[in-house]
Short mmCIF file of C-alpha atoms in Angstrom, two decimals:
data_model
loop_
_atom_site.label_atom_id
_atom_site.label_comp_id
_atom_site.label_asym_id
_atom_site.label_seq_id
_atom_site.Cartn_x
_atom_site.Cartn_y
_atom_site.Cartn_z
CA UNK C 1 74.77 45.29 130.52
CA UNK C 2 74.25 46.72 126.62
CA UNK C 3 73.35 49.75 128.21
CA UNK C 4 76.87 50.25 130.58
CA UNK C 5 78.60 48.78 127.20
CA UNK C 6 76.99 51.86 124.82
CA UNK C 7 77.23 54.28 128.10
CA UNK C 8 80.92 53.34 127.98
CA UNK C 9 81.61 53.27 124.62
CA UNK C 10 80.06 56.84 123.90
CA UNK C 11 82.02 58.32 127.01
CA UNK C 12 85.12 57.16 125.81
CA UNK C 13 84.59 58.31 122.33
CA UNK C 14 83.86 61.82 123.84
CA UNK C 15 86.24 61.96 125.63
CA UNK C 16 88.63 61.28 122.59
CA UNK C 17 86.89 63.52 120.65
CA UNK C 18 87.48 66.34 123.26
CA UNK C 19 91.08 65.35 123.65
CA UNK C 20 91.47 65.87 120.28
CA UNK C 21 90.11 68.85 119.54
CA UNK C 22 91.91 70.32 122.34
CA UNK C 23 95.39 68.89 121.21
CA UNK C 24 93.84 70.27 117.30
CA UNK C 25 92.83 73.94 119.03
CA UNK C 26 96.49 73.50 120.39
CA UNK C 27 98.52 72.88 117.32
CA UNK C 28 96.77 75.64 115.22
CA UNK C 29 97.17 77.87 117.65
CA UNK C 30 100.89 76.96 117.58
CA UNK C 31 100.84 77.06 113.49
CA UNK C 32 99.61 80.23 113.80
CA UNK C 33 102.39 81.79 115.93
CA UNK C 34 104.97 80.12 113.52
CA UNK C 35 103.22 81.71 110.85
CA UNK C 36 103.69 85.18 112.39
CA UNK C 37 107.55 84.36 113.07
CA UNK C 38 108.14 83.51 109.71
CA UNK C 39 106.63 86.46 108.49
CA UNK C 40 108.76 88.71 111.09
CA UNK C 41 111.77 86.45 109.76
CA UNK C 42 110.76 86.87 105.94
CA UNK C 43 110.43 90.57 106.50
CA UNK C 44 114.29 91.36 108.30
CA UNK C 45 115.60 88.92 105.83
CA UNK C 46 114.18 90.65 103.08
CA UNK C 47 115.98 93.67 104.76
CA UNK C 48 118.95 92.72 105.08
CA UNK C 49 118.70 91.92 101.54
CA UNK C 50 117.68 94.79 100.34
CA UNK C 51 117.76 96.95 103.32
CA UNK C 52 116.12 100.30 102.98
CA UNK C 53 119.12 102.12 101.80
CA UNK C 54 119.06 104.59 98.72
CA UNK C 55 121.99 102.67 97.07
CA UNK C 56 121.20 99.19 94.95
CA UNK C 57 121.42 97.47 91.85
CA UNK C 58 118.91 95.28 90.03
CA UNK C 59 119.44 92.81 87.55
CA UNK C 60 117.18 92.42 84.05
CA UNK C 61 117.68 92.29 80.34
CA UNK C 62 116.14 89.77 78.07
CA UNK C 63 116.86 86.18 76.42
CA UNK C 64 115.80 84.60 73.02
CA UNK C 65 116.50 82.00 70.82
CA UNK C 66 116.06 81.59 66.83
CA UNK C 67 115.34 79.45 64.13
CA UNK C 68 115.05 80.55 60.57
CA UNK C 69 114.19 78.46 57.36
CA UNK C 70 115.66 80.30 53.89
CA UNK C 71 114.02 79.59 50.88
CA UNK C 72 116.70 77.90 48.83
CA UNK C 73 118.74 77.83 51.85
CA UNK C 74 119.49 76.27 55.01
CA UNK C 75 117.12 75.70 58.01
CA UNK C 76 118.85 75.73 61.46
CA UNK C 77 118.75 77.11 64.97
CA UNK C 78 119.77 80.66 63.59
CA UNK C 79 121.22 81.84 66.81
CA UNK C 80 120.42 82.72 71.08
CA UNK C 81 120.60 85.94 72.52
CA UNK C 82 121.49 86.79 76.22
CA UNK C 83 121.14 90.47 77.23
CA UNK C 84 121.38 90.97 80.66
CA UNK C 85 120.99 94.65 81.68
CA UNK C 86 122.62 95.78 84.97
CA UNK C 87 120.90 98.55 86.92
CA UNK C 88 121.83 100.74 89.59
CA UNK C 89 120.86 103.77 91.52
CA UNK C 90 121.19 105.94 94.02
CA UNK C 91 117.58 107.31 95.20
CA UNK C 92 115.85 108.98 92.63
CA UNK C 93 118.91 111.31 91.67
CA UNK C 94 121.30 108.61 89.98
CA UNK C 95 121.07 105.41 87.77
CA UNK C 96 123.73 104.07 85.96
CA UNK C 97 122.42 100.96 83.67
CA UNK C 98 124.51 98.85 81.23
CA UNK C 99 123.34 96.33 78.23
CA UNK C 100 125.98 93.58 76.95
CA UNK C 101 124.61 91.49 74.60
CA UNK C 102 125.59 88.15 74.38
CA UNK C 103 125.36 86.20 70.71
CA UNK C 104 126.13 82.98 68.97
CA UNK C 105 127.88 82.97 65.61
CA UNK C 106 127.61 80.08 62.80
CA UNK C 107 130.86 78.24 64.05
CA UNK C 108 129.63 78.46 67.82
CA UNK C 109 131.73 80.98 68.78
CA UNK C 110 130.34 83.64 71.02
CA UNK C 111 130.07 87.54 70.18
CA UNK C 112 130.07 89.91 73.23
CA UNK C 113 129.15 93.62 72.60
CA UNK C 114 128.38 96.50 75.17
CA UNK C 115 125.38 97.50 73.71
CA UNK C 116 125.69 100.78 76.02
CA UNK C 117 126.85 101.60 79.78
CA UNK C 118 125.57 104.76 80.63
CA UNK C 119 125.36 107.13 83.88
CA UNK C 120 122.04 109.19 84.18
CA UNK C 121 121.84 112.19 87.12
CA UNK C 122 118.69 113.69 87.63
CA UNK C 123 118.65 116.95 88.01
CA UNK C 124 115.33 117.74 88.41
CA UNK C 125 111.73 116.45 87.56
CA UNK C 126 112.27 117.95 83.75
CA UNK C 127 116.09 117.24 83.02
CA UNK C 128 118.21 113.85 83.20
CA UNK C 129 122.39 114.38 82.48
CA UNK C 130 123.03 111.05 80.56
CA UNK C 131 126.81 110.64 79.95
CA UNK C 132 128.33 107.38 78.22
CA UNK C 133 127.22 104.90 75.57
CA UNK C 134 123.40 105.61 75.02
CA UNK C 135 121.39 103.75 72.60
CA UNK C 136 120.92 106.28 69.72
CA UNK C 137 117.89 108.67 71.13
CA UNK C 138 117.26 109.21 67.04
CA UNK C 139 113.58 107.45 66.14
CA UNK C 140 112.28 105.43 68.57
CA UNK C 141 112.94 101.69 67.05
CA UNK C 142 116.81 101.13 68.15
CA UNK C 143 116.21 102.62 71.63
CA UNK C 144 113.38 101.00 72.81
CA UNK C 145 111.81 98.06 70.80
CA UNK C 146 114.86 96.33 69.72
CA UNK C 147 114.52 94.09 72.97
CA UNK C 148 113.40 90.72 71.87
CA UNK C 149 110.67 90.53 73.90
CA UNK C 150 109.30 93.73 72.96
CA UNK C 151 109.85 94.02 69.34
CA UNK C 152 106.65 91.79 67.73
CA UNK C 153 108.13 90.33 64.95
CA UNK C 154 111.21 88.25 65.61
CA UNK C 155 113.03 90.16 62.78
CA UNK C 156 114.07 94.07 62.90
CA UNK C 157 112.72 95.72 60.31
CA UNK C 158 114.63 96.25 57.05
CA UNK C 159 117.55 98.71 57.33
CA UNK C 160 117.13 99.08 61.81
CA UNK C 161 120.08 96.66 62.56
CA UNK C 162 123.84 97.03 62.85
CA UNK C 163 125.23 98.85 60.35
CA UNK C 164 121.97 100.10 58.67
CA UNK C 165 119.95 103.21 57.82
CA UNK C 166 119.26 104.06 61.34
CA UNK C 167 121.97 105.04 63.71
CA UNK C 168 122.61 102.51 66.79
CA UNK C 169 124.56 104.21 69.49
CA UNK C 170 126.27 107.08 70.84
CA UNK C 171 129.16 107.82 72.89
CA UNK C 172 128.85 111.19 74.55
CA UNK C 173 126.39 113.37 77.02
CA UNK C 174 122.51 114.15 76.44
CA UNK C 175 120.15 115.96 78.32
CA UNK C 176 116.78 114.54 78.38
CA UNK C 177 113.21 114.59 80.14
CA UNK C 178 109.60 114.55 79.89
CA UNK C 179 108.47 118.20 79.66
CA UNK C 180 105.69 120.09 81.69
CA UNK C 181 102.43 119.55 79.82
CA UNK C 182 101.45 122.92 77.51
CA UNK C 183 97.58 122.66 77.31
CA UNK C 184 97.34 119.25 78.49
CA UNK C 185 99.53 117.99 76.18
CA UNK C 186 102.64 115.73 77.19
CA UNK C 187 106.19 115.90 75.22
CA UNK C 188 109.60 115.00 76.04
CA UNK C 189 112.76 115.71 74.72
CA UNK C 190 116.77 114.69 73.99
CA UNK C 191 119.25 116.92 73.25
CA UNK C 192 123.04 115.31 72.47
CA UNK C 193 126.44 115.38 71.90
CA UNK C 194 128.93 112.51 70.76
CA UNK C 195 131.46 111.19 69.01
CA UNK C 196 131.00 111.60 65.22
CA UNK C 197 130.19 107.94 63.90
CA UNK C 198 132.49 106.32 60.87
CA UNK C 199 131.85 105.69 57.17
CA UNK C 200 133.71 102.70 55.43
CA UNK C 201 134.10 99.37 54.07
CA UNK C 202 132.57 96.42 55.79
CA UNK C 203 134.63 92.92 55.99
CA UNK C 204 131.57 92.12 53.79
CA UNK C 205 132.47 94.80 50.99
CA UNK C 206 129.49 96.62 51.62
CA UNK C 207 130.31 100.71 52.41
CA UNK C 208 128.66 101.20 55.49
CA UNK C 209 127.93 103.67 58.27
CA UNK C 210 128.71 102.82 62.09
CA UNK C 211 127.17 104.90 64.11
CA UNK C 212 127.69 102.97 66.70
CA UNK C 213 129.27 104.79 69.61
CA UNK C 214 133.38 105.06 69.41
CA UNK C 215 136.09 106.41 70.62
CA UNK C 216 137.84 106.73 67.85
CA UNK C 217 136.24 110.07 66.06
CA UNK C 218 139.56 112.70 66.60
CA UNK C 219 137.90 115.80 67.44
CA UNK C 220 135.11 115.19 65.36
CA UNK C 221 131.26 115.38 66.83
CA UNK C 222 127.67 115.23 66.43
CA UNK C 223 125.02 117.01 67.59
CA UNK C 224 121.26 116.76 67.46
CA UNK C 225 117.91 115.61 69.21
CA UNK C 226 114.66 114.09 69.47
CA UNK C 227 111.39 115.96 70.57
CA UNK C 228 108.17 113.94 71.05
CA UNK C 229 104.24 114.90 71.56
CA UNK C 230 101.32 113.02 73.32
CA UNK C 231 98.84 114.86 70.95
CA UNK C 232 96.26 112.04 73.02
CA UNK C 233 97.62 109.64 75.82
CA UNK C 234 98.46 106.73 73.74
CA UNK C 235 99.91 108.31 70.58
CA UNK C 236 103.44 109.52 70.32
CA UNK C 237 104.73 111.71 67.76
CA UNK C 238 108.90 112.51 67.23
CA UNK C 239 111.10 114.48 65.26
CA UNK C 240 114.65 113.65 65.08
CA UNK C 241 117.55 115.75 63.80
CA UNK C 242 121.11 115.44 63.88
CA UNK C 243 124.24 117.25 62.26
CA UNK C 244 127.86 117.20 62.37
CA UNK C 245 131.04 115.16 60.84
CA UNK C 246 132.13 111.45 59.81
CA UNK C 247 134.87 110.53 60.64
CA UNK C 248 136.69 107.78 57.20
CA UNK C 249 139.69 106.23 57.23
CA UNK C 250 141.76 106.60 54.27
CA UNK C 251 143.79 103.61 52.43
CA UNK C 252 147.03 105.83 53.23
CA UNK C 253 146.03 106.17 56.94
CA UNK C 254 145.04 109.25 56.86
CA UNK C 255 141.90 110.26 58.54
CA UNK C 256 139.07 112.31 56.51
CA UNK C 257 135.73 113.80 57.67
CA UNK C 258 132.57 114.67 55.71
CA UNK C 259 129.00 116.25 56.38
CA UNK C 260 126.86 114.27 58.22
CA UNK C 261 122.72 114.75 59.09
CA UNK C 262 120.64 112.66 60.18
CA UNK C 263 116.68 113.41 59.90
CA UNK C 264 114.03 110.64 61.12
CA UNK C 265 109.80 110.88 61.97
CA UNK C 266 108.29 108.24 63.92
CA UNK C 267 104.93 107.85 65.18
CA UNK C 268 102.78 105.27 67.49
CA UNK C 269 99.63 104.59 68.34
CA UNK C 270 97.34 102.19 70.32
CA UNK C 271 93.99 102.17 69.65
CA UNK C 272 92.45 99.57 72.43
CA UNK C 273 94.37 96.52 71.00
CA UNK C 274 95.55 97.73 68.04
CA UNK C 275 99.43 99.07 67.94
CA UNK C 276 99.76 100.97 65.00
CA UNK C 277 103.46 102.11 64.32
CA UNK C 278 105.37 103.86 61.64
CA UNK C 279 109.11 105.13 61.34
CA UNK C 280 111.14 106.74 58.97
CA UNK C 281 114.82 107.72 59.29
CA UNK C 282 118.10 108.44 56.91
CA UNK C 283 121.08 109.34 57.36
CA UNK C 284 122.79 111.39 54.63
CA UNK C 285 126.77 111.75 53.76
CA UNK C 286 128.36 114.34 52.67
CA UNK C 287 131.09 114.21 49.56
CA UNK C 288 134.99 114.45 50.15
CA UNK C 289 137.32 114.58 47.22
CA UNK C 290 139.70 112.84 49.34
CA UNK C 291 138.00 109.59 48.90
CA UNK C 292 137.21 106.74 46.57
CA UNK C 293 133.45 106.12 48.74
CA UNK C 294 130.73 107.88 47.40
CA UNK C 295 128.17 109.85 49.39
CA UNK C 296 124.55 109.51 49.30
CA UNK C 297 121.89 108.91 51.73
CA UNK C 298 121.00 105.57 53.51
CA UNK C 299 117.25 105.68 54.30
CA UNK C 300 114.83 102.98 55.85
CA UNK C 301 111.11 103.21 56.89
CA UNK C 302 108.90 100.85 58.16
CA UNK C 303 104.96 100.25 59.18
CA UNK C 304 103.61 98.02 61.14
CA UNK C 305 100.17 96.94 62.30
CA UNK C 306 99.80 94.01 65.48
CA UNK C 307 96.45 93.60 67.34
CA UNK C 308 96.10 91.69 70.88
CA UNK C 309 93.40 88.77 70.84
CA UNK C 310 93.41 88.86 74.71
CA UNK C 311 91.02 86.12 75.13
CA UNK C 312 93.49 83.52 73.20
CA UNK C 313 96.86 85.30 74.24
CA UNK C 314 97.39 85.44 70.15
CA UNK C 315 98.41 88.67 67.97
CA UNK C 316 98.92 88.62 64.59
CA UNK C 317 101.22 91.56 63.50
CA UNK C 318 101.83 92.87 59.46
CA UNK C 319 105.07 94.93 58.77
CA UNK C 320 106.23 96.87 55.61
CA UNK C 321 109.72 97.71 55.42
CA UNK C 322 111.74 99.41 52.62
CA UNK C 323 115.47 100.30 52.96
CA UNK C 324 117.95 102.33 50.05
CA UNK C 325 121.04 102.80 50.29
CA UNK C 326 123.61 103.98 47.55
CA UNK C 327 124.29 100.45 46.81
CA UNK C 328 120.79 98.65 47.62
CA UNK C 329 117.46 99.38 47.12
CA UNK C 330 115.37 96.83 49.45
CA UNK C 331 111.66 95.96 50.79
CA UNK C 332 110.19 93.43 52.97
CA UNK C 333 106.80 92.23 53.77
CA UNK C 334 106.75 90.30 57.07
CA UNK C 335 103.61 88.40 58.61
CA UNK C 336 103.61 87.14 62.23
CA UNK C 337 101.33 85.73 64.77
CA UNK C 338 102.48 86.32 68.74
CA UNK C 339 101.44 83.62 71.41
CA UNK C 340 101.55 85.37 74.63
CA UNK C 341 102.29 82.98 77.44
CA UNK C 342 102.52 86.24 79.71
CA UNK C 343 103.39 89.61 78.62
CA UNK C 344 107.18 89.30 78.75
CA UNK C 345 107.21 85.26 77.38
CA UNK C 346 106.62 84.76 74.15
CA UNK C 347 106.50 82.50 70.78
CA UNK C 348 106.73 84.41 67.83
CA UNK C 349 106.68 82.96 64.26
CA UNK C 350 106.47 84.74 60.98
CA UNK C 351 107.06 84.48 57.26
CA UNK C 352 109.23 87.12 55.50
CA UNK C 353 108.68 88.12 51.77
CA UNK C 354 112.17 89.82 50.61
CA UNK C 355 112.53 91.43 47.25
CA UNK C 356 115.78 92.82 46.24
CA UNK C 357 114.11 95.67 44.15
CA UNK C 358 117.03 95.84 41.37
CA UNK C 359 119.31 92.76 42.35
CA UNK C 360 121.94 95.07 42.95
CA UNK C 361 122.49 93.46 46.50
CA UNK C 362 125.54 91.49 46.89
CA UNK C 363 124.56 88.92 48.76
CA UNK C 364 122.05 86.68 46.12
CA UNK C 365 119.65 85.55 49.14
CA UNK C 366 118.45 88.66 49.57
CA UNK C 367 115.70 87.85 47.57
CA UNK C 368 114.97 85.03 49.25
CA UNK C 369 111.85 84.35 51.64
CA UNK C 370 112.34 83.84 55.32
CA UNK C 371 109.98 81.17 58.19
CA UNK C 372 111.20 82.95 61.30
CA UNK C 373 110.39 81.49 65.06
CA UNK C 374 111.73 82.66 68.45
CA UNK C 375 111.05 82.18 71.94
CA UNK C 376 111.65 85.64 73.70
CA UNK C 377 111.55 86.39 77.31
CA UNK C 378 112.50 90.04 79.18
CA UNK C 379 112.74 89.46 82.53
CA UNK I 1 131.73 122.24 65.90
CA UNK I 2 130.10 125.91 65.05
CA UNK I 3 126.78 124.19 65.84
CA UNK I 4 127.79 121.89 68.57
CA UNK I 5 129.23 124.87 70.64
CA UNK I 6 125.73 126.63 70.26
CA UNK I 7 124.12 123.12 70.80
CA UNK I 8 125.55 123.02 73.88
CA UNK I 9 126.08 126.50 75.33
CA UNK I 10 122.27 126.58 74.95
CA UNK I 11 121.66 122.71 76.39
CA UNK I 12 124.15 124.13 79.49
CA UNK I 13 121.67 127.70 79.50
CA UNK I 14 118.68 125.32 79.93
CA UNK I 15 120.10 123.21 82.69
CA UNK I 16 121.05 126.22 84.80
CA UNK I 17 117.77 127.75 84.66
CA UNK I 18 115.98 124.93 84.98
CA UNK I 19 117.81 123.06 87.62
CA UNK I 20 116.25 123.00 91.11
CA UNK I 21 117.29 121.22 94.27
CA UNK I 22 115.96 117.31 94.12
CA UNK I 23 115.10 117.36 98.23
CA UNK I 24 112.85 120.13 97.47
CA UNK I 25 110.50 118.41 95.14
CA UNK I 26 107.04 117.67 96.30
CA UNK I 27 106.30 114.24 97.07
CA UNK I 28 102.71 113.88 96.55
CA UNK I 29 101.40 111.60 94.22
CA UNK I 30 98.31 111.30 91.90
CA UNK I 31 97.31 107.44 91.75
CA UNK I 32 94.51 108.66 88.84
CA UNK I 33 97.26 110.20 86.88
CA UNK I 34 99.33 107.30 87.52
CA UNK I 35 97.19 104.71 86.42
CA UNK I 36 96.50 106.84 83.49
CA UNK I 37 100.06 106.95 82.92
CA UNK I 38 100.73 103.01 83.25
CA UNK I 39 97.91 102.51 80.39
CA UNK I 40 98.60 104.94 78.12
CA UNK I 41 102.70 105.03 78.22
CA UNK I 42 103.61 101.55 79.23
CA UNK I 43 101.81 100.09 76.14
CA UNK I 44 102.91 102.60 73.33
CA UNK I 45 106.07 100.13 73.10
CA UNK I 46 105.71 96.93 74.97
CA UNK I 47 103.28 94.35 76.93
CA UNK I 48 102.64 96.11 80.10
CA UNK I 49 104.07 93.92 82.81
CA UNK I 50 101.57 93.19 85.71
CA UNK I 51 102.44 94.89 89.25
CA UNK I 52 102.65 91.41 90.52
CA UNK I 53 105.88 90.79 88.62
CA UNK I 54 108.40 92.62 90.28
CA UNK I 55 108.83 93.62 94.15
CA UNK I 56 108.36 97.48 94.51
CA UNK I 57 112.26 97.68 94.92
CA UNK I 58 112.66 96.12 91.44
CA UNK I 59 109.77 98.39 90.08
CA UNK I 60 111.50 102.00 91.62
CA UNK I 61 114.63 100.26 89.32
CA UNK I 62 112.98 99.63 86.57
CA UNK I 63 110.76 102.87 86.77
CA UNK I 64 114.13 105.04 86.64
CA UNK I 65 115.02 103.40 83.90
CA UNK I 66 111.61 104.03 82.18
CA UNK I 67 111.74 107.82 83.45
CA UNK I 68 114.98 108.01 81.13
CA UNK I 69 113.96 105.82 77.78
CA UNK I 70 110.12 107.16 77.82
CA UNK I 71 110.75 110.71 78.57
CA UNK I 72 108.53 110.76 81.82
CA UNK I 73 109.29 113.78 84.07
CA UNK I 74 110.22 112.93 88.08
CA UNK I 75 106.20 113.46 88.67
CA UNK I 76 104.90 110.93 86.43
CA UNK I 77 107.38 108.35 87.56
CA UNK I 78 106.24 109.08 91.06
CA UNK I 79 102.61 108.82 90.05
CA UNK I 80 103.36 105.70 88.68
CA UNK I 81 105.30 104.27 91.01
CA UNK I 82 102.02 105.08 93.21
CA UNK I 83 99.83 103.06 91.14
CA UNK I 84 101.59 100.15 91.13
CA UNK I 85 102.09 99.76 94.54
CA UNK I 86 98.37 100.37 95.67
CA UNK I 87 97.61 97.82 93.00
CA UNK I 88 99.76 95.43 94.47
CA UNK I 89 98.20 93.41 97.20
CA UNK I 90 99.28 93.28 100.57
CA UNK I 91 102.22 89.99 100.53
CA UNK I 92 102.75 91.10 97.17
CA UNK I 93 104.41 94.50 98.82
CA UNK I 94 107.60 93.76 99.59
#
């Protein structure tokens, strides 16, 4: 009888056991086919999406948020930046990309400026026809490490923001490209024409240059360039020159122009995890008997040192920056460290050391240290 | 405006001379020269973004882009382009 009971017993968990493998063997097989019809699905809906078409647009830019502590001055959430950059192409012969940068001000109130909305058609593997509002092409700070995300201290350096020593944007047509190498060596180039930039007094009272890309130059222009060399893969070296008028508006109205040149230098280089980088650009104006301003030339330079602890995701960056103007004669010693949550997010903080070098500046805090911190992510 | 005529009369010499149909640009690419590329250029300004981060549609956007602001010539970009997607794996293609 015990044995019919076990005999019993161990058929009918067999038989279970079969049952359910075959009913398992059955639903993975089945798991499986959904799989591939998902993927099939996934892949036309990505399609029709996207489609294969040489026409698109893509959206990116770059988001950050501040908070500064003055010395003998206020500590607050010093401002959030959205730049959202809008891309689009046609194949590889057209691209059109535009930057509007998005700001808070002290009362809450929101500043919106088109940092530049420019049309690029390639004409071949050596030329690009940019035409629009470029970033300036002059030095290599403004046009590509302003981004947040990319510059590694959460500061620009002294004399490389609005209305400094170190033009911003231009509204016009360039012709640019990377070059064919000449004995293994890599360069590119810009050439441009624009609008000549202005020369006046700031709501602020400081007398100020804004190259900034306008419309409203008369029939005055600029010209001038930037040519770079790859002496060795990861170092850059550029020249920058430019020439032509400013354009000043007189008390009475009356428009003015004077000589303006522009002359900058700028190198980089990477040496493993070291980024070593140095730039140095002025911009010079001319005298007009015309006007009450004074000429002179507005100059900046800046060094800067940062070296990638992979291991910990921390770099610790060093900057020197000194910046004269007619009016102000400037320097700045900024420390930093870097946390690098990925390579496009992340927490910056850093201590500023300001010295107004004859306290001719007229705002008093410009002697004043700075604790910086931001959170900056490009996507 | 002396200057900028010249400026541009020779800019305008330049582009006839050096201007060449795009359709009849070779399309072979060097994945070596590529990667070479990626390291070298990619890091003279910024944190070099893994291939992982953007779908290869994104990356021909944001390579254009790069071709313009780094000075690359229509080969490198290629080249680049290249790299990126052989290091991308398979899902990671689209």
């Amino acid at each position: 009888m015990r044995r019919f009971m076990f005999a019993s017993s161990m058929s009918i968990i067999l038989s279970s056991t079969l049952l359910l493998a075959s009913s398992q063997s059955e639903e993975i097989a089945q798991l499986k086919k959904d799989v591939e019809a998902l993927k099939v699905r996934d892949k036309e809906m990505k399609q029709s999406f996207e489609g294969n078409s040489k026409a698109g647009f893509w959206l990116a830019g770059y988001a950050a948020v501040d908070f500064s502590s003055v010395e003998n001055g206020d500590s607050s959430f010093s401002g959030t930046k959205f730049a959202p950059i809008f891309h689009a192409q046609y194949g590889d012969i057209f691209q059109f990309e535009g930057e509007v940068e998005f700001t808070v001000n002290k009362d809450g109130s929101t500043d919106i400026e088109l940092e530049y909305a420019a049309g690029t058609l390639f004409l071949n593997d050596y030329m690009g026809l940019q035409m629009g509002k470029f970033m300036s092409p002059l030095g290599q700070f403004v046009q590509n490490i302003h981004p947040s995300w990319i510059n590694k201290l959460p500061s620009a350096p002294l004399g490389f923001g609005h209305d400094g020593a170190a033009p911003t944007s231009n509204l016009g047509i360039a012709l640019r490209g990377g070059l064919p190498k000449i004995a293994d060596t890599r360069s590119n180039y810009v050439v441009f024409i624009s609008n000549a930039p202005s020369f006046g007094v700031a709501d602020d009272g400081d007398v100020v240059i804004e190259a900034v890309g306008n419309t409203g130059s008369g029939s005055a222009y600029i010209a001038g360039g930037r040519y770079a060399v790859n002496p060795i893969g990861n170092m850059e070296v550029g020249v920058s020159l430019a020439t032509g008028d400013i354009t000043e508006e007189l008390l009475s109205g009356d428009s003015i122009v004077r000589d303006y040149d522009v002359f900058g230098a700028d190198m980089v280089l990477n040496i493993d995890a070291l980024n070593l980088r140095a730039e140095y650009i002025q911009q010079k104006i001319g005298e007009n008997e015309l006007s009450l301003l004074e000429g002179g030339t507005w100059k900046t330079w800046y060094a800067q040192a940062a070296y990638q602890f992979s291991s910990v995701n921390l770099e610790p960056v060093i900057r020197y920056s000194d910046y004269h103007n007619p009016e102000v004669n400037k320097n700045q010693w900024a420390l930093g460290v870097n946390y690098l949550f990925a390579s496009n997010l992340i927490v910056k903080i850093a201590y500023e050391i300001n010295k107004d070098e004859d306290d001719s500046v007229i705002d008093s805090s410009a002697n004043n240290n700075r604790f910086l911190a931001q959170l900056a992510y490009g996507f | 405006m002396n200057i900028v005529t010249k400026i541009a009369l020779g800019a305008l010499t330049l582009l006839f001379i050096g201007t060449s149909p795009v359709s009849a640009q070779e399309e072979t690419t060097d994945l070596a020269n590529g990667a070479q590329l990626w390291a070298d250029t990619c890091m003279r300004c910024h944190n070099a973004r893994p291939p992982s981060d953007l779908t290869m549609r994104a990356w021909s956007f944001s390579m254009n882009h790069m071709r313009v602001r780094a000075g690359l010539t229509g080969e490198e970009t290629r080249d680049i382009l290249a790299f990126i997607r052989a290091s991308k794996t398979e899902n990671d293609k689209q």
